[in-house]
PDB file of C-alpha atoms in Angstrom:
ATOM      1  CA  MET D   1      -5.092 -15.543  12.413  1.00 91.00           C
ATOM      2  CA  ARG D   2      -6.396 -12.130  12.160  1.00 96.00           C
ATOM      3  CA  ALA D   3      -7.327 -10.077   9.676  1.00 98.00           C
ATOM      4  CA  ALA D   4      -8.124  -6.168   9.268  1.00 98.00           C
ATOM      5  CA  VAL D   5     -10.115  -5.025   6.608  1.00 98.00           C
ATOM      6  CA  ILE D   6     -10.527  -1.213   6.542  1.00 98.00           C
ATOM      7  CA  THR D   7     -13.859   0.421   4.826  1.00 98.00           C
ATOM      8  CA  PHE D   8     -13.295   3.952   3.236  1.00 97.00           C
ATOM      9  CA  PRO D   9     -16.310   5.817   2.198  1.00 96.00           C
ATOM     10  CA  GLY D  10     -16.494   4.471  -1.252  1.00 96.00           C
ATOM     11  CA  SER D  11     -15.310   1.010  -0.816  1.00 97.00           C
ATOM     12  CA  ASN D  12     -17.007  -1.535  -2.575  1.00 95.00           C
ATOM     13  CA  ALA D  13     -14.695  -4.651  -2.145  1.00 96.00           C
ATOM     14  CA  ASP D  14     -14.237  -4.643   1.727  1.00 97.00           C
ATOM     15  CA  ARG D  15     -16.887  -7.456   2.131  1.00 97.00           C
ATOM     16  CA  ASP D  16     -15.619  -9.520  -0.779  1.00 97.00           C
ATOM     17  CA  LEU D  17     -12.420  -9.345   0.979  1.00 98.00           C
ATOM     18  CA  ALA D  18     -13.162 -10.419   4.244  1.00 98.00           C
ATOM     19  CA  VAL D  19     -15.274 -13.230   3.122  1.00 97.00           C
ATOM     20  CA  ALA D  20     -11.882 -14.230   1.491  1.00 98.00           C
ATOM     21  CA  PHE D  21     -10.111 -13.900   4.335  1.00 98.00           C
ATOM     22  CA  GLU D  22     -12.553 -16.071   6.394  1.00 97.00           C
ATOM     23  CA  GLN D  23     -12.876 -18.479   3.938  1.00 96.00           C
ATOM     24  CA  ALA D  24      -9.233 -19.413   4.093  1.00 96.00           C
ATOM     25  CA  GLY D  25      -9.618 -19.156   8.631  1.00 96.00           C
ATOM     26  CA  PHE D  26      -8.828 -15.787   9.274  1.00 97.00           C
ATOM     27  CA  ASP D  27     -10.841 -13.692  12.066  1.00 97.00           C
ATOM     28  CA  VAL D  28     -11.889 -10.942  10.387  1.00 98.00           C
ATOM     29  CA  THR D  29     -12.169  -7.219  12.077  1.00 98.00           C
ATOM     30  CA  MET D  30     -14.107  -4.242   9.931  1.00 98.00           C
ATOM     31  CA  VAL D  31     -12.551  -1.040  10.707  1.00 98.00           C
ATOM     32  CA  TRP D  32     -13.986   2.246   9.615  1.00 97.00           C
ATOM     33  CA  HIS D  33     -11.752   4.503   8.377  1.00 96.00           C
ATOM     34  CA  LYS D  34     -12.208   7.164  10.834  1.00 95.00           C
ATOM     35  CA  ASP D  35     -10.786   4.897  13.427  1.00 95.00           C
ATOM     36  CA  SER D  36      -7.034   5.694  14.406  1.00 94.00           C
ATOM     37  CA  ASP D  37      -6.183   2.345  15.702  1.00 96.00           C
ATOM     38  CA  LEU D  38      -5.951  -1.367  14.200  1.00 97.00           C
ATOM     39  CA  PRO D  39      -7.346  -3.916  16.726  1.00 96.00           C
ATOM     40  CA  ALA D  40      -4.876  -5.413  18.903  1.00 95.00           C
ATOM     41  CA  GLY D  41      -3.158  -8.435  17.412  1.00 94.00           C
ATOM     42  CA  VAL D  42      -3.472  -7.925  13.763  1.00 96.00           C
ATOM     43  CA  ASP D  43      -1.809 -10.579  11.622  1.00 96.00           C
ATOM     44  CA  ILE D  44      -2.246  -8.243   7.931  1.00 98.00           C
ATOM     45  CA  VAL D  45      -4.587  -5.383   7.208  1.00 98.00           C
ATOM     46  CA  GLY D  46      -6.420  -5.529   4.157  1.00 98.00           C
ATOM     47  CA  VAL D  47      -7.149  -2.323   2.196  1.00 98.00           C
ATOM     48  CA  PRO D  48     -10.302  -3.098  -0.417  1.00 98.00           C
ATOM     49  CA  GLY D  49     -11.118  -1.827  -4.015  1.00 97.00           C
ATOM     50  CA  GLY D  50     -13.540   0.400  -4.437  1.00 95.00           C
ATOM     51  CA  PHE D  51     -14.056   4.281  -4.963  1.00 94.00           C
ATOM     52  CA  SER D  52     -12.205   5.424  -2.418  1.00 95.00           C
ATOM     53  CA  PHE D  53     -13.466   9.306  -1.373  1.00 94.00           C
ATOM     54  CA  GLY D  54     -15.047   9.130  -5.530  1.00 90.00           C
ATOM     55  CA  ASP D  55     -11.539   9.174  -6.081  1.00 88.00           C
ATOM     56  CA  TYR D  56     -11.588  12.847  -6.022  1.00 84.00           C
ATOM     57  CA  LEU D  57      -8.150  14.463  -6.697  1.00 82.00           C
ATOM     58  CA  ARG D  58      -6.300  11.132  -7.777  1.00 89.00           C
ATOM     59  CA  CYS D  59      -7.345   7.598  -6.724  1.00 93.00           C
ATOM     60  CA  GLY D  60      -6.324   6.944  -3.380  1.00 95.00           C
ATOM     61  CA  ALA D  61      -4.857  10.621  -2.427  1.00 95.00           C
ATOM     62  CA  ILE D  62      -7.742  11.472  -0.033  1.00 96.00           C
ATOM     63  CA  ALA D  63      -7.744   7.854   1.766  1.00 96.00           C
ATOM     64  CA  ALA D  64      -4.280   8.258   1.896  1.00 96.00           C
ATOM     65  CA  GLN D  65      -4.739  11.050   4.211  1.00 95.00           C
ATOM     66  CA  SER D  66      -7.547   8.821   6.535  1.00 95.00           C
ATOM     67  CA  HIS D  67      -6.893   8.485  10.371  1.00 94.00           C
ATOM     68  CA  ILE D  68      -6.452   4.577   9.956  1.00 97.00           C
ATOM     69  CA  THR D  69      -4.354   5.047   7.048  1.00 98.00           C
ATOM     70  CA  ALA D  70      -1.216   6.366   9.372  1.00 97.00           C
ATOM     71  CA  ALA D  71      -1.665   3.185  11.320  1.00 98.00           C
ATOM     72  CA  VAL D  72      -1.630   0.789   8.183  1.00 98.00           C
ATOM     73  CA  ILE D  73       1.699   3.076   7.488  1.00 98.00           C
ATOM     74  CA  GLU D  74       3.089   1.756  10.698  1.00 97.00           C
ATOM     75  CA  HIS D  75       1.836  -1.068  10.749  1.00 97.00           C
ATOM     76  CA  ALA D  76       3.812  -2.143   7.822  1.00 97.00           C
ATOM     77  CA  ALA D  77       6.741  -0.125   9.109  1.00 97.00           C
ATOM     78  CA  ARG D  78       6.466  -2.785  12.442  1.00 95.00           C
ATOM     79  CA  GLY D  79       7.120  -5.732   9.403  1.00 96.00           C
ATOM     80  CA  GLY D  80       3.151  -6.577   9.331  1.00 96.00           C
ATOM     81  CA  PHE D  81       1.650  -8.102   6.759  1.00 98.00           C
ATOM     82  CA  VAL D  82      -0.669  -5.836   4.498  1.00 98.00           C
ATOM     83  CA  LEU D  83      -2.700  -6.447   1.136  1.00 98.00           C
ATOM     84  CA  GLY D  84      -3.385  -3.463  -1.320  1.00 98.00           C
ATOM     85  CA  ILE D  85      -6.033  -4.248  -3.635  1.00 98.00           C
ATOM     86  CA  CYS D  86      -6.888  -1.871  -6.815  1.00 98.00           C
ATOM     87  CA  ASN D  87      -8.156   1.317  -5.172  1.00 97.00           C
ATOM     88  CA  GLY D  88      -5.916  -0.347  -1.967  1.00 98.00           C
ATOM     89  CA  PHE D  89      -2.866  -0.347  -4.059  1.00 98.00           C
ATOM     90  CA  GLN D  90      -3.401   2.830  -5.435  1.00 98.00           C
ATOM     91  CA  ILE D  91      -3.693   3.931  -1.561  1.00 98.00           C
ATOM     92  CA  LEU D  92      -0.604   2.057  -1.130  1.00 98.00           C
ATOM     93  CA  THR D  93       1.382   3.712  -3.670  1.00 98.00           C
ATOM     94  CA  GLU D  94       0.074   7.306  -2.551  1.00 97.00           C
ATOM     95  CA  THR D  95       1.816   6.773   0.977  1.00 97.00           C
ATOM     96  CA  GLY D  96       4.509   5.583  -0.247  1.00 97.00           C
ATOM     97  CA  VAL D  97       4.402   2.243   1.528  1.00 98.00           C
ATOM     98  CA  LEU D  98       5.082   0.722  -2.018  1.00 98.00           C
ATOM     99  CA  PRO D  99       6.902   2.905  -4.858  1.00 98.00           C
ATOM    100  CA  GLY D 100       5.727   4.318  -8.463  1.00 98.00           C
ATOM    101  CA  ALA D 101       2.184   4.937  -9.032  1.00 98.00           C
ATOM    102  CA  LEU D 102      -1.125   4.495 -10.709  1.00 97.00           C
ATOM    103  CA  LEU D 103      -2.171   5.792 -13.837  1.00 97.00           C
ATOM    104  CA  ARG D 104      -5.078   6.385 -15.784  1.00 95.00           C
ATOM    105  CA  ASN D 105      -5.524   3.528 -18.100  1.00 97.00           C
ATOM    106  CA  SER D 106      -3.729   4.050 -21.631  1.00 96.00           C
ATOM    107  CA  GLY D 107      -7.351   2.985 -23.211  1.00 92.00           C
ATOM    108  CA  LEU D 108      -8.958   5.843 -21.254  1.00 91.00           C
ATOM    109  CA  LYS D 109     -11.766   3.325 -20.666  1.00 94.00           C
ATOM    110  CA  PHE D 110     -12.853   1.557 -17.195  1.00 95.00           C
ATOM    111  CA  ILE D 111     -12.166  -1.974 -17.592  1.00 96.00           C
ATOM    112  CA  SER D 112     -14.162  -4.811 -16.220  1.00 96.00           C
ATOM    113  CA  LYS D 113     -13.058  -8.729 -16.817  1.00 96.00           C
ATOM    114  CA  PRO D 114     -11.193 -11.792 -16.165  1.00 96.00           C
ATOM    115  CA  VAL D 115      -7.420 -10.941 -16.930  1.00 98.00           C
ATOM    116  CA  ALA D 116      -4.756 -13.633 -17.548  1.00 98.00           C
ATOM    117  CA  LEU D 117      -1.816 -13.311 -14.804  1.00 98.00           C
ATOM    118  CA  LYS D 118       1.233 -14.512 -14.609  1.00 98.00           C
ATOM    119  CA  VAL D 119       2.747 -15.235 -11.308  1.00 98.00           C
ATOM    120  CA  THR D 120       5.828 -13.884 -11.720  1.00 98.00           C
ATOM    121  CA  THR D 121       7.894 -15.074  -8.241  1.00 98.00           C
ATOM    122  CA  THR D 122       6.572 -17.633  -5.640  1.00 97.00           C
ATOM    123  CA  ASP D 123       8.918 -15.961  -3.048  1.00 97.00           C
ATOM    124  CA  SER D 124       6.589 -13.794  -0.711  1.00 97.00           C
ATOM    125  CA  ALA D 125       3.754 -15.720   1.598  1.00 97.00           C
ATOM    126  CA  PHE D 126       0.690 -14.050  -0.870  1.00 98.00           C
ATOM    127  CA  THR D 127       2.522 -16.204  -3.989  1.00 98.00           C
ATOM    128  CA  SER D 128       3.631 -19.257  -2.125  1.00 97.00           C
ATOM    129  CA  GLY D 129       0.689 -21.136  -3.061  1.00 96.00           C
ATOM    130  CA  TYR D 130       1.523 -21.082  -6.907  1.00 97.00           C
ATOM    131  CA  GLU D 131       3.887 -21.847  -9.139  1.00 96.00           C
ATOM    132  CA  ALA D 132       6.702 -19.946 -10.956  1.00 95.00           C
ATOM    133  CA  GLY D 133       5.261 -18.841 -14.267  1.00 97.00           C
ATOM    134  CA  GLN D 134       2.092 -20.409 -13.635  1.00 98.00           C
ATOM    135  CA  GLU D 135      -1.059 -18.256 -15.205  1.00 98.00           C
ATOM    136  CA  ILE D 136      -4.189 -17.629 -13.082  1.00 98.00           C
ATOM    137  CA  MET D 137      -7.255 -15.971 -14.101  1.00 98.00           C
ATOM    138  CA  ILE D 138      -8.285 -13.469 -11.930  1.00 98.00           C
ATOM    139  CA  PRO D 139     -11.089 -10.349 -12.409  1.00 97.00           C
ATOM    140  CA  VAL D 140      -9.930  -6.744 -12.796  1.00 98.00           C
ATOM    141  CA  ALA D 141     -12.265  -3.091 -12.485  1.00 96.00           C
ATOM    142  CA  HIS D 142     -10.374  -0.389 -12.328  1.00 96.00           C
ATOM    143  CA  HIS D 143      -9.809   3.019 -14.356  1.00 94.00           C
ATOM    144  CA  ASP D 144      -6.365   3.971 -13.397  1.00 96.00           C
ATOM    145  CA  GLY D 145      -4.034   0.550 -13.421  1.00 97.00           C
ATOM    146  CA  ASN D 146      -2.094   1.862 -15.464  1.00 98.00           C
ATOM    147  CA  TYR D 147       1.503   1.012 -13.145  1.00 98.00           C
ATOM    148  CA  PHE D 148       4.537   3.366 -14.008  1.00 98.00           C
ATOM    149  CA  ALA D 149       7.701   4.056 -12.276  1.00 98.00           C
ATOM    150  CA  ASP D 150      10.797   5.350 -13.397  1.00 98.00           C
ATOM    151  CA  ALA D 151      13.545   3.502 -14.601  1.00 98.00           C
ATOM    152  CA  GLU D 152      15.477   3.085 -11.426  1.00 98.00           C
ATOM    153  CA  THR D 153      12.581   1.494  -9.831  1.00 98.00           C
ATOM    154  CA  LEU D 154      11.541  -0.434 -12.190  1.00 98.00           C
ATOM    155  CA  LYS D 155      15.357  -2.001 -12.478  1.00 98.00           C
ATOM    156  CA  ALA D 156      14.676  -2.111  -8.336  1.00 98.00           C
ATOM    157  CA  LEU D 157      11.875  -4.316  -8.408  1.00 98.00           C
ATOM    158  CA  GLN D 158      13.486  -6.465 -11.293  1.00 98.00           C
ATOM    159  CA  ASP D 159      16.720  -7.021  -9.719  1.00 98.00           C
ATOM    160  CA  GLN D 160      15.091  -7.894  -6.385  1.00 98.00           C
ATOM    161  CA  ASP D 161      12.320 -10.405  -7.549  1.00 98.00           C
ATOM    162  CA  ARG D 162       9.573  -8.087  -6.435  1.00 98.00           C
ATOM    163  CA  ILE D 163       7.394  -8.352  -9.169  1.00 98.00           C
ATOM    164  CA  ALA D 164       4.437 -10.334  -8.209  1.00 98.00           C
ATOM    165  CA  PHE D 165       1.991 -10.229 -10.870  1.00 98.00           C
ATOM    166  CA  THR D 166       2.131  -9.780 -14.214  1.00 98.00           C
ATOM    167  CA  TYR D 167      -0.628  -9.586 -17.235  1.00 98.00           C
ATOM    168  CA  ALA D 168      -0.261 -12.089 -19.722  1.00 98.00           C
ATOM    169  CA  GLN D 169      -1.839  -9.663 -22.167  1.00 97.00           C
ATOM    170  CA  ASN D 170      -1.634  -6.206 -21.039  1.00 98.00           C
ATOM    171  CA  PRO D 171      -5.219  -4.433 -20.715  1.00 97.00           C
ATOM    172  CA  ASN D 172      -4.240  -0.855 -19.309  1.00 98.00           C
ATOM    173  CA  GLY D 173      -0.878   0.097 -20.339  1.00 97.00           C
ATOM    174  CA  SER D 174       1.321  -0.852 -17.443  1.00 98.00           C
ATOM    175  CA  LEU D 175       4.542  -0.465 -17.244  1.00 98.00           C
ATOM    176  CA  ALA D 176       6.905  -4.014 -18.145  1.00 98.00           C
ATOM    177  CA  ASP D 177       3.299  -5.446 -17.511  1.00 98.00           C
ATOM    178  CA  ILE D 178       3.366  -4.988 -14.077  1.00 98.00           C
ATOM    179  CA  ALA D 179      -0.157  -6.415 -12.304  1.00 98.00           C
ATOM    180  CA  GLY D 180       1.229  -6.594  -8.588  1.00 98.00           C
ATOM    181  CA  ILE D 181       4.552  -5.727  -6.547  1.00 98.00           C
ATOM    182  CA  LEU D 182       6.088  -6.605  -3.725  1.00 98.00           C
ATOM    183  CA  SER D 183       7.866  -4.102  -0.405  1.00 98.00           C
ATOM    184  CA  GLU D 184      11.114  -4.822   0.128  1.00 97.00           C
ATOM    185  CA  ASN D 185      10.658  -6.793   3.154  1.00 97.00           C
ATOM    186  CA  ARG D 186       7.672  -9.043   1.054  1.00 98.00           C
ATOM    187  CA  ARG D 187       5.579  -8.633   3.361  1.00 98.00           C
ATOM    188  CA  VAL D 188       3.351  -5.814   1.709  1.00 98.00           C
ATOM    189  CA  LEU D 189       1.581  -6.797  -1.853  1.00 98.00           C
ATOM    190  CA  GLY D 190      -0.313  -4.364  -3.986  1.00 98.00           C
ATOM    191  CA  MET D 191      -2.040  -5.843  -6.954  1.00 98.00           C
ATOM    192  CA  MET D 192      -4.630  -4.220  -9.739  1.00 98.00           C
ATOM    193  CA  PRO D 193      -6.636  -7.278  -9.934  1.00 98.00           C
ATOM    194  CA  HIS D 194      -9.337  -8.972  -7.310  1.00 98.00           C
ATOM    195  CA  PRO D 195      -7.787 -11.959  -6.619  1.00 98.00           C
ATOM    196  CA  GLU D 196     -11.199 -11.725  -3.743  1.00 98.00           C
ATOM    197  CA  ARG D 197     -13.513 -12.108  -6.298  1.00 97.00           C
ATOM    198  CA  ALA D 198     -12.330 -15.258  -7.596  1.00 96.00           C
ATOM    199  CA  CYS D 199     -12.540 -17.383  -4.421  1.00 96.00           C
ATOM    200  CA  ASP D 200     -15.674 -19.630  -5.399  1.00 90.00           C
ATOM    201  CA  ASN D 201     -16.532 -21.353  -8.290  1.00 88.00           C
ATOM    202  CA  GLY D 202     -19.767 -19.561  -8.222  1.00 86.00           C
ATOM    203  CA  HIS D 203     -17.621 -16.405  -9.213  1.00 80.00           C
ATOM    204  CA  GLY D 204     -16.153 -18.226 -12.252  1.00 86.00           C
ATOM    205  CA  GLY D 205     -13.258 -19.382 -11.146  1.00 91.00           C
ATOM    206  CA  ASN D 206     -11.218 -19.523  -8.038  1.00 95.00           C
ATOM    207  CA  ASP D 207      -8.041 -19.049  -8.892  1.00 97.00           C
ATOM    208  CA  GLY D 208      -7.661 -16.254  -6.279  1.00 97.00           C
ATOM    209  CA  ALA D 209      -8.405 -18.488  -3.349  1.00 97.00           C
ATOM    210  CA  ALA D 210      -4.405 -20.038  -3.316  1.00 97.00           C
ATOM    211  CA  LEU D 211      -3.409 -16.598  -2.257  1.00 98.00           C
ATOM    212  CA  PHE D 212      -5.526 -16.325   0.906  1.00 98.00           C
ATOM    213  CA  ARG D 213      -4.636 -20.009   1.540  1.00 96.00           C
ATOM    214  CA  ALA D 214      -0.986 -20.013   1.096  1.00 96.00           C
ATOM    215  CA  LEU D 215      -1.183 -16.284   3.692  1.00 96.00           C
ATOM    216  CA  ALA D 216      -3.026 -18.626   6.159  1.00 94.00           C
ATOM    217  CA  GLY D 217      -0.561 -21.262   5.822  1.00 90.00           C
ATOM    218  CA  VAL D 218       2.177 -18.718   6.649  1.00 86.00           C
ATOM    219  CA  LEU D 219       0.540 -16.561   9.154  1.00 81.00           C
ATOM    220  CA  THR D 220      -0.784 -19.991  11.327  1.00 71.00           C
ATOM    221  CA  PRO D 221       1.078 -20.429  14.665  1.00 64.00           C
ATOM    222  CA  ALA D 222       3.686 -23.401  14.619  1.00 50.00           C
TER     223      ALA D 222
END
């Protein structure tokens, strides 16, 4: 199993994400944003949290134009797996890989704390390690995590069972309490909370580890 983790100027969760993949058994390659190609044979690409390019213009807007992001888009279009967390989720919406947008938190403040999430679907490689309706604790750290989409997009997400996680108590004003969504082929997950920061009891909890273990189980060759 091979994972690539992208690093942009301002990324601050790239190493955490790499460690989470490694602990689940992945061979991880770090990829700089100026590279044009992903390593050969990569199974999943991790687009990490942080403040890429200082969050100038809009969060993720400049990173969406990076050389490596074009390769990530192509990887997703070929059916490859992609995990975008926090700023990574913002980048995936900026590129159109995932629908909707992440707006300023409704309270206009940066939020950094553990939050309770409800697992809304187990029908994906990312969420198959949980039970439907299970409540897990995962930390958030964002200023622009307020998910928004038009009514047609929201209906499609709901009808196609593509809402992966919802907030038990909405911290940022997200539409329909959405904390994470899946692509149409269910191989791309974008989520604002940080599962890579909940993979060890030393972090205060390990509810995020099941996500990486589930991915490892799906991507392990038969």
